[in-house]
Amino acid sequence: MPKVVTFEINRHRQYNMIRKNLCANLIKHEYIQTTASKARKAKPYIEKFLNQVIKETKQINSDPTLSQLPINQKLHKLGALSFLQPLDRSEIGTKILSQFGSRYINRSNGFIRVLRLEPRLSEDKSPMSVIELVDSEYEFKLWYTGKIVARLELQGLPLDDLTKLNVDKLVELRPNGEEKFREVVEKCKSEFYKVNENGEVENVDLKDKLENLPDLEAHGGKLQGKLLISKKFNTKPRTNNQSASIPKSPFLK
Amino acid sequence: MSLVYRFGLISQTIQEAVWGIPRIPQISITLPKKLQELKEKLFQEDISIDNGSILRAVPKKKLSHRRHRVKQYAAGRKQIQQLENLVRCPACGSVKRSHFMCMNCFDEIKTFLKGLKRANGLIKDTVIRPMENFANPRDETIIYPGKFTKPEERQLKAKEYIPKREEPIMFQKGKMLHNKKRDRLEKAGIYK
């Protein structure tokens, strides 16, 4: 049976305010946990705002005369701040000018990420998600992949193809990416697995959980290096076509 | 209504006992004295109809086999659908849905990140009163006796009414498979 969509036509929906407030609070707190529909709808507007603002901050920082101005005058140069509510502009503008210029030196777009979560345990059971700023210190994907790498190193297994790809993505455009990621892995070992100074796990429950091994064929087995190749069918890589010489037409002279 | 049923049937049983012939049950308004006598009789002799319980509303007719099956199995949206996108979480080894964040890891990381923010000074907790070091802990209770709270308030403060997630089950590949496939693989000696 098809779902009957019912909504009031004359009701004022505060979508525009939701976008503005989510955008302001995301930059303030680095990540936000909201419902999936809000995150999905606000995502392009936040992305557009950050794209414009960071482009303008890079112009200000590169220009020798503009970079020496005080912060109050710099904020007037950021035209994209007019998207936000007037009370938020000064607080968030200063944070963008001080931090975001140096954080996103190599990156031109793709500043936010949306992660899917399980539905919340309230009465409505609405599906949730997290919006987070990319290349920040408080990034869920960074710490999650750090935890994966820490677990595999404690088990003594080589990295999976998919984790390798995720690590490369995280490290690629972050300033001092590889050093930062190494710090995260060491922190994850001490924080989530309670590793000793000698590099051993003492807790009994965590030791039992580490014995649950993943599929070993993906970790240095048959499936290593076959991320995008079909596992179901025995496919072969396509051969390069030999360059055929077309004979000359007799009508041409 | 239940009383009427009850006394009507009781009268029938008494008549049967006296006359030896079953008669039509008489429904009549009885005096409270007689009702009490009957009640005493009922409990003395341990006569009970439908095990002493109240008669409840029941469906008039039996559902046919077809109607029963239509009601139970035809409506696809009513049924709880099976989860088939279950995988192993690479960070903790428990069961999770593919393309979704593992909630066990998410809660761990979230509490850790809040502590990291607190250490860096992004989150500032409100301090009610400055910390003092007492030599005897009994002095603190006398100087700062605190507000008296009722047991109900303490129960509310504990927040037991908030639902919490269960501890995740560890992933085992043999248990995730369909029964037929698992049996076939067990015979081959792949899974135990």
GROMACS .gro file of C-alpha atoms in nm:
model
  445
    1MET     CA    1   0.000   0.000   0.000
    2PRO     CA    2   0.146   0.338  -0.096
    3LYS     CA    3   0.223   0.583   0.179
    4VAL     CA    4  -0.012   0.880   0.199
    5VAL     CA    5   0.187   1.199   0.246
    6THR     CA    6   0.003   1.454   0.456
    7PHE     CA    7   0.132   1.801   0.536
    8GLU     CA    8  -0.016   2.140   0.610
    9ILE     CA    9   0.035   2.380   0.325
   10ASN     CA   10   0.004   2.706   0.517
   11ARG     CA   11   0.245   2.605   0.792
   12HIS     CA   12   0.565   2.807   0.818
   13ARG     CA   13   0.863   2.573   0.803
   14GLN     CA   14   1.182   2.704   0.955
   15TYR     CA   15   1.420   2.531   0.716
   16ASN     CA   16   1.628   2.841   0.658
   17MET     CA   17   1.684   2.893   1.029
   18ILE     CA   18   1.774   2.524   1.076
   19ARG     CA   19   2.043   2.557   0.809
   20LYS     CA   20   2.189   2.873   0.963
   21ASN     CA   21   2.191   2.745   1.320
   22LEU     CA   22   2.329   2.403   1.227
   23CYS     CA   23   2.604   2.572   1.026
   24ALA     CA   24   2.699   2.802   1.315
   25ASN     CA   25   2.695   2.529   1.577
   26LEU     CA   26   2.889   2.284   1.359
   27ILE     CA   27   3.177   2.530   1.329
   28LYS     CA   28   3.156   2.604   1.702
   29HIS     CA   29   3.158   2.241   1.823
   30GLU     CA   30   3.339   2.063   1.531
   31TYR     CA   31   3.071   1.791   1.513
   32ILE     CA   32   2.695   1.766   1.568
   33GLN     CA   33   2.461   1.472   1.617
   34THR     CA   34   2.124   1.536   1.451
   35THR     CA   35   1.847   1.349   1.275
   36ALA     CA   36   1.932   1.216   0.932
   37SER     CA   37   1.681   1.432   0.746
   38LYS     CA   38   1.811   1.757   0.897
   39ALA     CA   39   2.168   1.662   0.819
   40ARG     CA   40   2.081   1.564   0.463
   41LYS     CA   41   1.898   1.891   0.396
   42ALA     CA   42   2.154   2.120   0.562
   43LYS     CA   43   2.460   1.955   0.406
   44PRO     CA   44   2.476   2.143   0.071
   45TYR     CA   45   2.415   2.483   0.234
   46ILE     CA   46   2.692   2.433   0.491
   47GLU     CA   47   2.924   2.308   0.218
   48LYS     CA   48   2.852   2.615   0.004
   49PHE     CA   49   2.907   2.853   0.295
   50LEU     CA   50   3.240   2.697   0.395
   51ASN     CA   51   3.356   2.695   0.033
   52GLN     CA   52   3.300   3.070   0.002
   53VAL     CA   53   3.433   3.167   0.345
   54ILE     CA   54   3.755   2.969   0.322
   55LYS     CA   55   3.823   3.105  -0.026
   56GLU     CA   56   3.796   3.459   0.113
   57THR     CA   57   4.016   3.386   0.417
   58LYS     CA   58   4.287   3.247   0.189
   59GLN     CA   59   4.273   3.569  -0.016
   60ILE     CA   60   4.305   3.780   0.301
   61ASN     CA   61   4.594   3.576   0.437
   62SER     CA   62   4.784   3.582   0.107
   63ASP     CA   63   4.743   3.960   0.059
   64PRO     CA   64   5.017   4.154   0.249
   65THR     CA   65   4.805   4.464   0.323
   66LEU     CA   66   4.484   4.287   0.426
   67SER     CA   67   4.660   4.035   0.652
   68GLN     CA   68   4.791   4.313   0.880
   69LEU     CA   69   4.444   4.458   0.952
   70PRO     CA   70   4.281   4.405   1.294
   71ILE     CA   71   4.020   4.133   1.327
   72ASN     CA   72   3.717   4.366   1.333
   73GLN     CA   73   3.808   4.504   0.992
   74LYS     CA   74   3.888   4.158   0.856
   75LEU     CA   75   3.537   4.041   0.945
   76HIS     CA   76   3.384   4.308   0.721
   77LYS     CA   77   3.584   4.167   0.431
   78LEU     CA   78   3.420   3.825   0.471
   79GLY     CA   79   3.107   3.870   0.262
   80ALA     CA   80   2.990   3.511   0.303
   81LEU     CA   81   2.927   3.561   0.675
   82SER     CA   82   2.595   3.729   0.585
   83PHE     CA   83   2.450   3.377   0.555
   84LEU     CA   84   2.465   3.339   0.934
   85GLN     CA   85   2.254   3.512   1.195
   86PRO     CA   86   2.398   3.850   1.307
   87LEU     CA   87   2.466   3.739   1.664
   88ASP     CA   88   2.685   3.446   1.551
   89ARG     CA   89   2.894   3.630   1.295
   90SER     CA   90   3.172   3.775   1.508
   91GLU     CA   91   3.235   3.460   1.712
   92ILE     CA   92   3.247   3.225   1.416
   93GLY     CA   93   3.428   3.469   1.186
   94THR     CA   94   3.719   3.495   1.430
   95LYS     CA   95   3.746   3.116   1.456
   96ILE     CA   96   3.749   3.079   1.077
   97LEU     CA   97   4.015   3.351   1.036
   98SER     CA   98   4.238   3.211   1.309
   99GLN     CA   99   4.215   2.836   1.240
  100PHE     CA  100   4.055   2.742   0.909
  101GLY     CA  101   4.303   2.917   0.683
  102SER     CA  102   4.590   2.704   0.802
  103ARG     CA  103   4.384   2.384   0.840
  104TYR     CA  104   4.254   2.375   0.483
  105ILE     CA  105   4.564   2.487   0.292
  106ASN     CA  106   4.554   2.194   0.049
  107ARG     CA  107   4.178   2.146   0.035
  108SER     CA  108   3.946   2.341  -0.195
  109ASN     CA  109   3.614   2.158  -0.141
  110GLY     CA  110   3.459   1.877   0.059
  111PHE     CA  111   3.482   2.026   0.406
  112ILE     CA  112   3.215   1.823   0.583
  113ARG     CA  113   3.122   1.458   0.619
  114VAL     CA  114   2.796   1.290   0.722
  115LEU     CA  115   2.810   0.955   0.906
  116ARG     CA  116   2.510   0.727   0.944
  117LEU     CA  117   2.408   0.612   1.292
  118GLU     CA  118   2.154   0.368   1.432
  119PRO     CA  119   1.810   0.512   1.515
  120ARG     CA  120   1.784   0.671   1.856
  121LEU     CA  121   1.616   0.498   2.151
  122SER     CA  122   1.334   0.747   2.199
  123GLU     CA  123   0.968   0.699   2.111
  124ASP     CA  124   0.998   0.820   1.755
  125LYS     CA  125   1.301   0.596   1.668
  126SER     CA  126   1.420   0.844   1.410
  127PRO     CA  127   1.737   0.765   1.214
  128MET     CA  128   2.033   0.973   1.331
  129SER     CA  129   2.357   1.094   1.178
  130VAL     CA  130   2.665   1.298   1.259
  131ILE     CA  131   2.789   1.600   1.065
  132GLU     CA  132   3.159   1.666   1.120
  133LEU     CA  133   3.431   1.893   0.991
  134VAL     CA  134   3.699   1.716   0.788
  135ASP     CA  135   4.064   1.741   0.898
  136SER     CA  136   3.977   1.849   1.252
  137GLU     CA  137   4.119   1.700   1.571
  138TYR     CA  138   3.772   1.593   1.691
  139GLU     CA  139   3.684   1.385   1.389
  140PHE     CA  140   3.496   1.058   1.432
  141LYS     CA  141   3.631   0.892   1.122
  142LEU     CA  142   3.991   0.974   1.222
  143TRP     CA  143   3.958   0.813   1.565
  144TYR     CA  144   3.755   0.519   1.431
  145THR     CA  145   4.019   0.432   1.170
  146GLY     CA  146   4.286   0.488   1.433
  147LYS     CA  147   4.111   0.231   1.650
  148ILE     CA  148   4.096  -0.017   1.361
  149VAL     CA  149   4.469   0.018   1.290
  150ALA     CA  150   4.549  -0.014   1.663
  151ARG     CA  151   4.345  -0.334   1.686
  152LEU     CA  152   4.511  -0.489   1.381
  153GLU     CA  153   4.858  -0.402   1.511
  154LEU     CA  154   4.781  -0.565   1.846
  155GLN     CA  155   4.654  -0.876   1.666
  156GLY     CA  156   4.964  -0.879   1.446
  157LEU     CA  157   4.777  -0.863   1.115
  158PRO     CA  158   4.852  -0.657   0.802
  159LEU     CA  159   4.612  -0.382   0.698
  160ASP     CA  160   4.303  -0.448   0.493
  161ASP     CA  161   4.255  -0.287   0.150
  162LEU     CA  162   3.963  -0.078   0.268
  163THR     CA  163   4.137   0.053   0.579
  164LYS     CA  164   4.442   0.138   0.370
  165LEU     CA  165   4.223   0.343   0.140
  166ASN     CA  166   4.057   0.519   0.435
  167VAL     CA  167   4.392   0.599   0.596
  168ASP     CA  168   4.525   0.743   0.270
  169LYS     CA  169   4.217   0.962   0.236
  170LEU     CA  170   4.253   1.096   0.590
  171VAL     CA  171   4.627   1.159   0.563
  172GLU     CA  172   4.642   1.302   0.212
  173LEU     CA  173   4.536   1.665   0.253
  174ARG     CA  174   4.583   1.710   0.628
  175PRO     CA  175   4.886   1.920   0.727
  176ASN     CA  176   5.140   1.683   0.894
  177GLY     CA  177   4.892   1.404   0.827
  178GLU     CA  178   5.105   1.096   0.876
  179GLU     CA  179   5.257   1.216   1.203
  180LYS     CA  180   4.915   1.311   1.333
  181PHE     CA  181   4.768   0.973   1.241
  182ARG     CA  182   5.054   0.790   1.413
  183GLU     CA  183   4.981   0.986   1.732
  184VAL     CA  184   4.613   0.892   1.707
  185VAL     CA  185   4.694   0.520   1.676
  186GLU     CA  186   4.919   0.528   1.984
  187LYS     CA  187   4.652   0.719   2.178
  188CYS     CA  188   4.385   0.465   2.072
  189LYS     CA  189   4.598   0.177   2.201
  190SER     CA  190   4.630   0.332   2.545
  191GLU     CA  191   4.275   0.467   2.561
  192PHE     CA  192   4.054   0.192   2.417
  193TYR     CA  193   4.269  -0.120   2.467
  194LYS     CA  194   4.447  -0.019   2.794
  195VAL     CA  195   4.790  -0.114   2.662
  196ASN     CA  196   5.072  -0.148   2.912
  197GLU     CA  197   5.410   0.032   2.888
  198ASN     CA  198   5.555  -0.289   2.745
  199GLY     CA  199   5.289  -0.293   2.472
  200GLU     CA  200   5.070  -0.569   2.618
  201VAL     CA  201   4.699  -0.585   2.692
  202GLU     CA  202   4.632  -0.660   3.059
  203ASN     CA  203   4.252  -0.657   3.076
  204VAL     CA  204   4.101  -1.006   3.040
  205ASP     CA  205   3.779  -0.901   2.864
  206LEU     CA  206   3.968  -0.696   2.606
  207LYS     CA  207   4.209  -0.986   2.550
  208ASP     CA  208   3.917  -1.217   2.469
  209LYS     CA  209   3.774  -0.962   2.228
  210LEU     CA  210   4.106  -0.937   2.046
  211GLU     CA  211   4.094  -1.312   1.975
  212ASN     CA  212   3.793  -1.258   1.749
  213LEU     CA  213   3.983  -1.242   1.421
  214PRO     CA  214   3.856  -1.101   1.091
  215ASP     CA  215   3.854  -1.285   0.758
  216LEU     CA  216   4.222  -1.368   0.713
  217GLU     CA  217   4.200  -1.391   0.334
  218ALA     CA  218   4.152  -1.014   0.318
  219HIS     CA  219   4.450  -0.957   0.548
  220GLY     CA  220   4.745  -1.083   0.349
  221GLY     CA  221   4.558  -1.371   0.182
  222LYS     CA  222   4.388  -1.434  -0.151
  223LEU     CA  223   4.172  -1.122  -0.142
  224GLN     CA  224   4.456  -0.880  -0.076
  225GLY     CA  225   4.474  -0.613  -0.346
  226LYS     CA  226   4.134  -0.701  -0.493
  227LEU     CA  227   3.911  -0.427  -0.355
  228LEU     CA  228   3.727  -0.339  -0.674
  229ILE     CA  229   3.747  -0.685  -0.837
  230SER     CA  230   3.445  -0.917  -0.814
  231LYS     CA  231   3.482  -1.198  -0.558
  232LYS     CA  232   3.176  -1.384  -0.682
  233PHE     CA  233   3.285  -1.441  -1.041
  234ASN     CA  234   3.626  -1.531  -1.176
  235THR     CA  235   3.690  -1.221  -1.383
  236LYS     CA  236   4.009  -1.143  -1.568
  237PRO     CA  237   4.154  -0.798  -1.637
  238ARG     CA  238   4.073  -0.666  -1.983
  239THR     CA  239   4.354  -0.700  -2.236
  240ASN     CA  240   4.482  -0.392  -2.414
  241ASN     CA  241   4.354  -0.364  -2.768
  242GLN     CA  242   4.620  -0.387  -3.033
  243SER     CA  243   4.638  -0.086  -3.251
  244ALA     CA  244   4.510  -0.183  -3.593
  245SER     CA  245   4.622   0.003  -3.900
  246ILE     CA  246   4.334   0.114  -4.118
  247PRO     CA  247   4.406   0.073  -4.491
  248LYS     CA  248   4.398   0.380  -4.703
  249SER     CA  249   4.084   0.445  -4.903
  250PRO     CA  250   4.132   0.423  -5.275
  251PHE     CA  251   3.905   0.727  -5.335
  252LEU     CA  252   4.138   0.963  -5.155
  253LYS     CA  253   4.437   1.100  -5.335
  254MET     CA  254  -2.350  -0.934   3.357
  255SER     CA  255  -2.118  -1.190   3.497
  256LEU     CA  256  -2.330  -1.218   3.811
  257VAL     CA  257  -2.634  -1.298   3.605
  258TYR     CA  258  -2.450  -1.572   3.425
  259ARG     CA  259  -2.315  -1.705   3.747
  260PHE     CA  260  -2.637  -1.720   3.947
  261GLY     CA  261  -2.836  -1.840   3.655
  262LEU     CA  262  -2.607  -2.136   3.621
  263ILE     CA  263  -2.593  -2.195   3.994
  264SER     CA  264  -2.967  -2.217   4.014
  265GLN     CA  265  -2.954  -2.474   3.738
  266THR     CA  266  -2.705  -2.686   3.928
  267ILE     CA  267  -2.909  -2.671   4.249
  268GLN     CA  268  -3.220  -2.770   4.061
  269GLU     CA  269  -3.038  -3.058   3.909
  270ALA     CA  270  -2.926  -3.169   4.251
  271VAL     CA  271  -3.277  -3.146   4.399
  272TRP     CA  272  -3.502  -3.263   4.116
  273GLY     CA  273  -3.260  -3.460   3.911
  274ILE     CA  274  -3.393  -3.285   3.593
  275PRO     CA  275  -3.216  -3.000   3.413
  276ARG     CA  276  -3.437  -2.690   3.375
  277ILE     CA  277  -3.419  -2.357   3.196
  278PRO     CA  278  -3.213  -2.108   3.406
  279GLN     CA  279  -3.431  -1.845   3.573
  280ILE     CA  280  -3.316  -1.486   3.571
  281SER     CA  281  -3.485  -1.284   3.843
  282ILE     CA  282  -3.403  -0.994   4.072
  283THR     CA  283  -3.313  -1.141   4.408
  284LEU     CA  284  -3.309  -0.977   4.748
  285PRO     CA  285  -2.976  -0.895   4.908
  286LYS     CA  286  -3.041  -1.145   5.190
  287LYS     CA  287  -3.082  -1.430   4.949
  288LEU     CA  288  -2.776  -1.318   4.758
  289GLN     CA  289  -2.569  -1.338   5.073
  290GLU     CA  290  -2.698  -1.685   5.151
  291LEU     CA  291  -2.614  -1.798   4.802
  292LYS     CA  292  -2.273  -1.647   4.829
  293GLU     CA  293  -2.205  -1.832   5.151
  294LYS     CA  294  -2.322  -2.154   4.993
  295LEU     CA  295  -2.097  -2.094   4.696
  296PHE     CA  296  -1.781  -2.063   4.896
  297GLN     CA  297  -1.869  -2.342   5.139
  298GLU     CA  298  -1.934  -2.599   4.876
  299ASP     CA  299  -1.656  -2.480   4.645
  300ILE     CA  300  -1.877  -2.457   4.345
  301SER     CA  301  -1.698  -2.245   4.086
  302ILE     CA  302  -1.782  -2.174   3.728
  303ASP     CA  303  -1.500  -2.100   3.483
  304ASN     CA  304  -1.249  -2.137   3.768
  305GLY     CA  305  -1.383  -1.837   3.957
  306SER     CA  306  -1.269  -1.585   3.699
  307ILE     CA  307  -1.475  -1.316   3.530
  308LEU     CA  308  -1.619  -1.392   3.192
  309ARG     CA  309  -1.462  -1.175   2.924
  310ALA     CA  310  -1.549  -1.068   2.571
  311VAL     CA  311  -1.448  -1.324   2.313
  312PRO     CA  312  -1.479  -1.348   1.936
  313LYS     CA  313  -1.812  -1.488   1.828
  314LYS     CA  314  -1.681  -1.728   1.566
  315LYS     CA  315  -1.366  -1.916   1.496
  316LEU     CA  316  -1.133  -1.766   1.236
  317SER     CA  317  -1.100  -1.986   0.934
  318HIS     CA  318  -0.761  -2.116   0.826
  319ARG     CA  319  -0.748  -1.882   0.528
  320ARG     CA  320  -0.852  -1.569   0.715
  321HIS     CA  321  -0.603  -1.640   0.988
  322ARG     CA  322  -0.319  -1.675   0.742
  323VAL     CA  323  -0.421  -1.361   0.549
  324LYS     CA  324  -0.423  -1.160   0.871
  325GLN     CA  325  -0.088  -1.292   0.989
  326TYR     CA  326   0.125  -1.325   0.680
  327ALA     CA  327  -0.018  -1.122   0.391
  328ALA     CA  328   0.055  -0.774   0.520
  329GLY     CA  329   0.423  -0.722   0.446
  330ARG     CA  330   0.456  -0.391   0.626
  331LYS     CA  331   0.336  -0.530   0.959
  332GLN     CA  332   0.604  -0.793   0.983
  333ILE     CA  333   0.948  -0.727   1.127
  334GLN     CA  334   1.187  -0.755   0.838
  335GLN     CA  335   1.506  -0.952   0.865
  336LEU     CA  336   1.840  -0.775   0.885
  337GLU     CA  337   2.074  -0.924   0.630
  338ASN     CA  338   2.335  -0.648   0.615
  339LEU     CA  339   2.519  -0.755   0.928
  340VAL     CA  340   2.899  -0.742   0.931
  341ARG     CA  341   3.188  -0.747   1.174
  342CYS     CA  342   3.297  -0.412   1.314
  343PRO     CA  343   3.670  -0.389   1.231
  344ALA     CA  344   3.740  -0.175   1.538
  345CYS     CA  345   3.580  -0.383   1.813
  346GLY     CA  346   3.477  -0.716   1.653
  347SER     CA  347   3.108  -0.694   1.741
  348VAL     CA  348   2.805  -0.713   1.510
  349LYS     CA  349   2.707  -0.399   1.322
  350ARG     CA  350   2.505  -0.299   1.016
  351SER     CA  351   2.710  -0.233   0.704
  352HIS     CA  352   2.734   0.135   0.597
  353PHE     CA  353   2.634   0.235   0.952
  354MET     CA  354   2.862   0.351   1.232
  355CYS     CA  355   2.922   0.094   1.508
  356MET     CA  356   2.733   0.241   1.805
  357ASN     CA  357   2.958   0.071   2.061
  358CYS     CA  358   3.263   0.242   1.910
  359PHE     CA  359   3.071   0.567   1.859
  360ASP     CA  360   2.979   0.598   2.226
  361GLU     CA  361   3.335   0.519   2.334
  362ILE     CA  362   3.483   0.777   2.097
  363LYS     CA  363   3.223   1.039   2.189
  364THR     CA  364   3.300   1.020   2.561
  365PHE     CA  365   3.671   1.027   2.481
  366LEU     CA  366   3.637   1.335   2.256
  367LYS     CA  367   3.438   1.519   2.522
  368GLY     CA  368   3.720   1.456   2.767
  369LEU     CA  369   3.970   1.579   2.507
  370LYS     CA  370   3.765   1.896   2.456
  371ARG     CA  371   3.750   1.948   2.832
  372ALA     CA  372   4.128   1.910   2.855
  373ASN     CA  373   4.181   2.165   2.576
  374GLY     CA  374   3.943   2.413   2.740
  375LEU     CA  375   3.660   2.407   2.485
  376ILE     CA  376   3.409   2.274   2.740
  377LYS     CA  377   3.401   2.465   3.067
  378ASP     CA  378   3.212   2.309   3.359
  379THR     CA  379   3.030   2.538   3.598
  380VAL     CA  380   3.185   2.519   3.948
  381ILE     CA  381   2.924   2.558   4.223
  382ARG     CA  382   3.167   2.613   4.513
  383PRO     CA  383   3.546   2.609   4.538
  384MET     CA  384   3.703   2.278   4.633
  385GLU     CA  385   3.833   2.256   4.991
  386ASN     CA  386   4.049   1.985   5.135
  387PHE     CA  387   3.909   1.855   5.461
  388ALA     CA  388   4.122   1.645   5.695
  389ASN     CA  389   3.816   1.471   5.833
  390PRO     CA  390   3.543   1.396   5.576
  391ARG     CA  391   3.278   1.430   5.849
  392ASP     CA  392   3.350   1.804   5.871
  393GLU     CA  393   3.239   1.851   5.511
  394THR     CA  394   2.900   1.694   5.581
  395ILE     CA  395   2.846   1.925   5.880
  396ILE     CA  396   2.952   2.246   5.705
  397TYR     CA  397   2.782   2.160   5.375
  398PRO     CA  398   2.487   1.940   5.476
  399GLY     CA  399   2.328   1.975   5.132
  400LYS     CA  400   1.965   1.980   5.031
  401PHE     CA  401   1.736   1.704   5.161
  402THR     CA  402   1.609   1.492   4.876
  403LYS     CA  403   1.317   1.256   4.881
  404PRO     CA  404   1.363   0.898   4.763
  405GLU     CA  405   1.145   0.978   4.461
  406GLU     CA  406   1.373   1.263   4.364
  407ARG     CA  407   1.680   1.046   4.406
  408GLN     CA  408   1.521   0.787   4.182
  409LEU     CA  409   1.455   1.054   3.919
  410LYS     CA  410   1.811   1.182   3.944
  411ALA     CA  411   1.953   0.838   3.879
  412LYS     CA  412   1.780   0.849   3.538
  413GLU     CA  413   1.689   0.484   3.520
  414TYR     CA  414   1.398   0.568   3.293
  415ILE     CA  415   1.631   0.655   3.006
  416PRO     CA  416   1.670   0.354   2.773
  417LYS     CA  417   2.024   0.228   2.723
  418ARG     CA  418   2.177   0.023   2.447
  419GLU     CA  419   2.254  -0.340   2.515
  420GLU     CA  420   2.609  -0.469   2.505
  421PRO     CA  421   2.691  -0.581   2.150
  422ILE     CA  422   2.729  -0.948   2.057
  423MET     CA  423   3.062  -1.061   1.914
  424PHE     CA  424   3.049  -1.146   1.545
  425GLN     CA  425   3.076  -1.512   1.445
  426LYS     CA  426   3.047  -1.591   1.079
  427GLY     CA  427   2.893  -1.934   1.124
  428LYS     CA  428   2.597  -1.790   1.313
  429MET     CA  429   2.521  -1.524   1.053
  430LEU     CA  430   2.464  -1.771   0.772
  431HIS     CA  431   2.135  -1.928   0.667
  432ASN     CA  432   2.067  -2.266   0.827
  433LYS     CA  433   2.089  -2.467   0.505
  434LYS     CA  434   2.412  -2.300   0.398
  435ARG     CA  435   2.563  -2.343   0.742
  436ASP     CA  436   2.485  -2.715   0.744
  437ARG     CA  437   2.644  -2.756   0.404
  438LEU     CA  438   2.958  -2.577   0.516
  439GLU     CA  439   2.972  -2.773   0.841
  440LYS     CA  440   2.975  -3.097   0.645
  441ALA     CA  441   3.262  -2.965   0.438
  442GLY     CA  442   3.442  -2.885   0.762
  443ILE     CA  443   3.476  -2.509   0.716
  444TYR     CA  444   3.271  -2.391   1.015
  445LYS     CA  445   3.221  -2.566   1.345
   0.00000   0.00000   0.00000
